Every structure is written in structure tokens, then in C-alpha cells.
Amino acid sequence: MARRPRVVRIPFPLARAAGYGAELWANMRRSPGILSRDKVLEARCKWWTCDARRAAEDLGFEAQTSLEAGLAGTLAWYKEAGWLQY
């Protein structure tokens, strides 16, 4: 995306309340929301790691799409769906 992210630290109880409020707003609008209580819990995880090596070793999994191609496709889809504008 060629953007530098802004990091904003928010106390967990406030973030959880914002997630709940966002869920209510999405339900009232009858449209999917970006923020929810579950997303707040996911964001709270400090050490997200995406690595398919264990799946390859244990299950013989091999990704058919590279990370770069997958991210580019996802970004294009988000822009096309109107979920991301820049």
C-alpha cells in the first residue's frame, strides 16, 4: 500500500467498548463492520506469526499462492469492494 502505519495505543477496556459499539452500529446499518469485539481480541495478541512450515511438515501443505501475490489480490479485492480507499 506504500503507506506508513500509525500506531495508536488504546486501553483494552476502551477498545472493547469501541468494538461493542461498532458491532451495534453495523447491526443497525445492516452492513458488515470492520471493528468488533473479536477483532479487538485479535489485535491484542502481541506475537502474530504467519508461517506455514509446520503445516508443511505435519500435513504436507503447500500454499498455491505466494504471500506477495495473496496480499496484492486481497488489497485489490478490498479496493474493488469499497472497503479500502486511498
XYZ file of N, CA and C in Angstrom:
258
model
N 0.812 -1.189 0.000
C 0.000 0.000 0.000
C 0.857 1.255 0.000
N 2.133 1.102 0.225
C 3.066 2.234 0.232
C 2.664 3.289 1.260
N 2.233 2.857 2.412
C 1.842 3.763 3.496
C 2.562 3.366 4.771
N 2.845 4.337 5.588
C 3.438 4.063 6.889
C 2.314 4.021 7.921
N 2.164 2.912 8.635
C 1.044 2.810 9.581
C 1.234 3.706 10.803
N 0.130 4.177 11.339
C 0.136 4.920 12.594
C -0.201 3.950 13.713
N 0.546 4.002 14.763
C 0.279 3.142 15.914
C -0.398 3.981 16.984
N -1.589 3.550 17.368
C -2.347 4.242 18.407
C -2.616 3.236 19.516
N -2.151 3.523 20.696
C -2.359 2.622 21.829
C -3.628 3.049 22.580
N -4.526 2.101 22.747
C -5.808 2.360 23.402
C -5.961 1.359 24.546
N -6.365 1.805 25.722
C -6.579 0.862 26.832
C -7.594 -0.211 26.418
N -7.334 -1.447 26.842
C -8.161 -2.573 26.420
C -9.650 -2.376 26.716
N -10.040 -1.932 27.917
C -11.481 -1.766 28.167
C -12.132 -0.763 27.191
N -11.416 0.282 26.855
C -11.946 1.262 25.909
C -12.053 0.659 24.503
N -11.051 -0.110 24.103
C -11.085 -0.767 22.796
C -12.225 -1.772 22.726
N -12.422 -2.509 23.801
C -13.508 -3.498 23.842
C -14.868 -2.800 23.732
N -15.023 -1.670 24.420
C -16.266 -0.901 24.334
C -16.463 -0.369 22.911
N -15.389 0.080 22.283
C -15.478 0.561 20.899
C -15.885 -0.578 19.967
N -15.348 -1.767 20.195
C -15.725 -2.929 19.393
C -17.195 -3.258 19.543
N -17.689 -3.174 20.765
C -19.113 -3.436 21.012
C -19.972 -2.382 20.319
N -19.570 -1.119 20.448
C -20.311 -0.045 19.793
C -20.308 -0.201 18.279
N -19.171 -0.614 17.725
C -19.078 -0.825 16.278
C -19.977 -1.974 15.830
N -20.074 -3.011 16.652
C -20.985 -4.119 16.334
C -22.434 -3.638 16.306
N -22.821 -2.845 17.298
C -24.179 -2.311 17.336
C -24.465 -1.449 16.105
N -23.509 -0.589 15.754
C -23.666 0.288 14.599
C -23.805 -0.533 13.315
N -22.990 -1.547 13.154
C -23.068 -2.401 11.960
C -24.418 -3.112 11.899
N -24.918 -3.568 13.044
C -26.223 -4.234 13.072
C -27.350 -3.268 12.708
N -27.258 -2.038 13.186
C -28.290 -1.052 12.863
C -28.263 -0.698 11.377
N -27.082 -0.621 10.803
C -26.947 -0.286 9.382
C -27.170 -1.495 8.481
N -27.199 -2.685 9.102
C -27.339 -3.940 8.356
C -26.241 -4.100 7.303
N -25.033 -3.789 7.744
C -23.875 -3.942 6.862
C -22.704 -4.439 7.701
N -21.767 -5.133 7.075
C -20.629 -5.649 7.845
C -19.751 -4.515 8.354
N -19.213 -4.705 9.525
C -18.321 -3.706 10.102
C -16.884 -4.183 10.091
N -15.980 -3.256 10.247
C -14.554 -3.591 10.272
C -14.117 -3.931 11.695
N -14.698 -3.281 12.684
C -14.300 -3.472 14.081
C -15.376 -4.253 14.824
N -14.939 -5.140 15.700
C -15.844 -5.904 16.560
C -15.073 -6.282 17.818
N -15.783 -6.857 18.778
C -15.095 -7.312 19.989
C -14.093 -8.409 19.662
N -14.425 -9.281 18.712
C -13.479 -10.333 18.315
C -12.227 -9.750 17.675
N -12.385 -8.710 16.847
C -11.224 -8.073 16.222
C -10.338 -7.408 17.271
N -10.961 -6.850 18.302
C -10.190 -6.250 19.389
C -9.353 -7.323 20.085
N -9.953 -8.496 20.316
C -9.200 -9.590 20.939
C -8.050 -10.045 20.049
N -8.285 -10.114 18.734
C -7.210 -10.487 17.806
C -6.086 -9.465 17.838
N -6.437 -8.187 17.867
C -5.425 -7.124 17.867
C -4.613 -7.117 19.155
N -5.182 -7.654 20.210
C -4.483 -7.685 21.500
C -3.318 -8.685 21.507
N -3.352 -9.650 20.614
C -2.271 -10.632 20.534
C -0.985 -9.941 20.080
N 0.058 -10.056 20.870
C 1.305 -9.359 20.566
C 2.137 -10.050 19.492
N 2.116 -11.335 19.453
C 3.069 -12.045 18.613
C 2.383 -12.844 17.516
N 1.702 -12.168 16.616
C 1.100 -12.837 15.465
C 2.203 -13.342 14.563
N 2.147 -14.594 14.219
C 3.135 -15.172 13.313
C 2.405 -15.979 12.258
N 2.720 -15.691 11.014
C 2.131 -16.432 9.903
C 3.259 -17.223 9.240
N 3.260 -18.507 9.473
C 4.316 -19.361 8.961
C 3.715 -20.735 8.673
N 3.807 -21.161 7.430
C 3.190 -22.433 7.022
C 4.142 -23.617 7.143
N 5.326 -23.421 7.710
C 6.295 -24.535 7.789
C 5.764 -25.733 8.566
N 5.117 -25.491 9.679
C 4.621 -26.615 10.472
C 3.517 -27.357 9.719
N 2.641 -26.626 9.031
C 1.593 -27.275 8.237
C 2.217 -28.093 7.111
N 3.309 -27.593 6.558
C 4.002 -28.339 5.501
C 4.607 -29.620 6.070
N 5.240 -29.513 7.235
C 5.878 -30.678 7.856
C 4.845 -31.708 8.320
N 3.824 -31.246 9.024
C 2.852 -32.159 9.630
C 1.794 -32.668 8.653
N 1.390 -31.812 7.726
C 0.253 -32.142 6.872
C 0.588 -32.234 5.385
N 1.818 -31.866 5.034
C 2.188 -31.851 3.627
C 1.566 -30.683 2.872
N 1.152 -29.637 3.607
C 0.519 -28.468 2.992
C 1.538 -27.661 2.207
N 1.139 -27.227 1.031
C 1.973 -26.323 0.239
C 1.061 -25.244 -0.341
N 1.330 -23.988 0.000
C 0.498 -22.881 -0.475
C 0.601 -22.762 -1.988
N -0.539 -22.580 -2.629
C -0.570 -22.428 -4.083
C -0.338 -20.989 -4.506
N -0.460 -20.062 -3.565
C -0.281 -18.640 -3.845
C 0.801 -18.101 -2.926
N 1.721 -17.309 -3.477
C 2.756 -16.704 -2.642
C 2.137 -15.635 -1.757
N 2.821 -15.303 -0.680
C 2.333 -14.278 0.230
C 2.152 -12.955 -0.508
N 3.122 -12.585 -1.315
C 3.062 -11.318 -2.041
C 1.855 -11.278 -2.984
N 1.641 -12.361 -3.740
C 0.511 -12.410 -4.666
C -0.814 -12.416 -3.912
N -0.868 -13.120 -2.797
C -2.086 -13.157 -1.999
C -2.433 -11.802 -1.412
N -1.425 -11.104 -0.898
C -1.668 -9.774 -0.348
C -2.094 -8.796 -1.431
N -1.464 -8.861 -2.598
C -1.836 -7.984 -3.714
C -3.271 -8.253 -4.152
N -3.657 -9.523 -4.238
C -5.022 -9.866 -4.620
C -6.032 -9.419 -3.591
N -5.699 -9.577 -2.312
C -6.585 -9.149 -1.238
C -6.752 -7.636 -1.251
N -5.663 -6.914 -1.422
C -5.720 -5.461 -1.490
C -6.603 -5.011 -2.656
N -6.444 -5.628 -3.809
C -7.257 -5.284 -4.977
C -8.735 -5.559 -4.694
N -9.032 -6.671 -4.047
C -10.423 -7.009 -3.732
C -11.013 -5.994 -2.766
N -10.265 -5.618 -1.730
C -10.749 -4.637 -0.765
C -11.050 -3.313 -1.450
N -10.166 -2.897 -2.359
C -10.393 -1.639 -3.074
C -11.630 -1.747 -3.977
N -11.771 -2.845 -4.680
C -12.899 -3.045 -5.578
C -14.224 -3.092 -4.799
N -14.215 -3.715 -3.626
C -15.421 -3.831 -2.805
C -15.741 -2.523 -2.085
N -14.831 -1.550 -2.144
C -15.064 -0.280 -1.478
C -14.751 -0.290 0.008
N -14.058 -1.321 0.474
C -13.709 -1.411 1.882
C -12.440 -0.634 2.207
N -11.703 -0.267 1.189
C -10.433 0.431 1.388
C -10.302 1.469 0.309
N -10.061 2.695 0.715
C -9.911 3.770 -0.261
C -8.649 4.543 0.074
N -7.826 4.742 -0.942
C -6.634 5.579 -0.777
C -6.128 5.983 -2.123
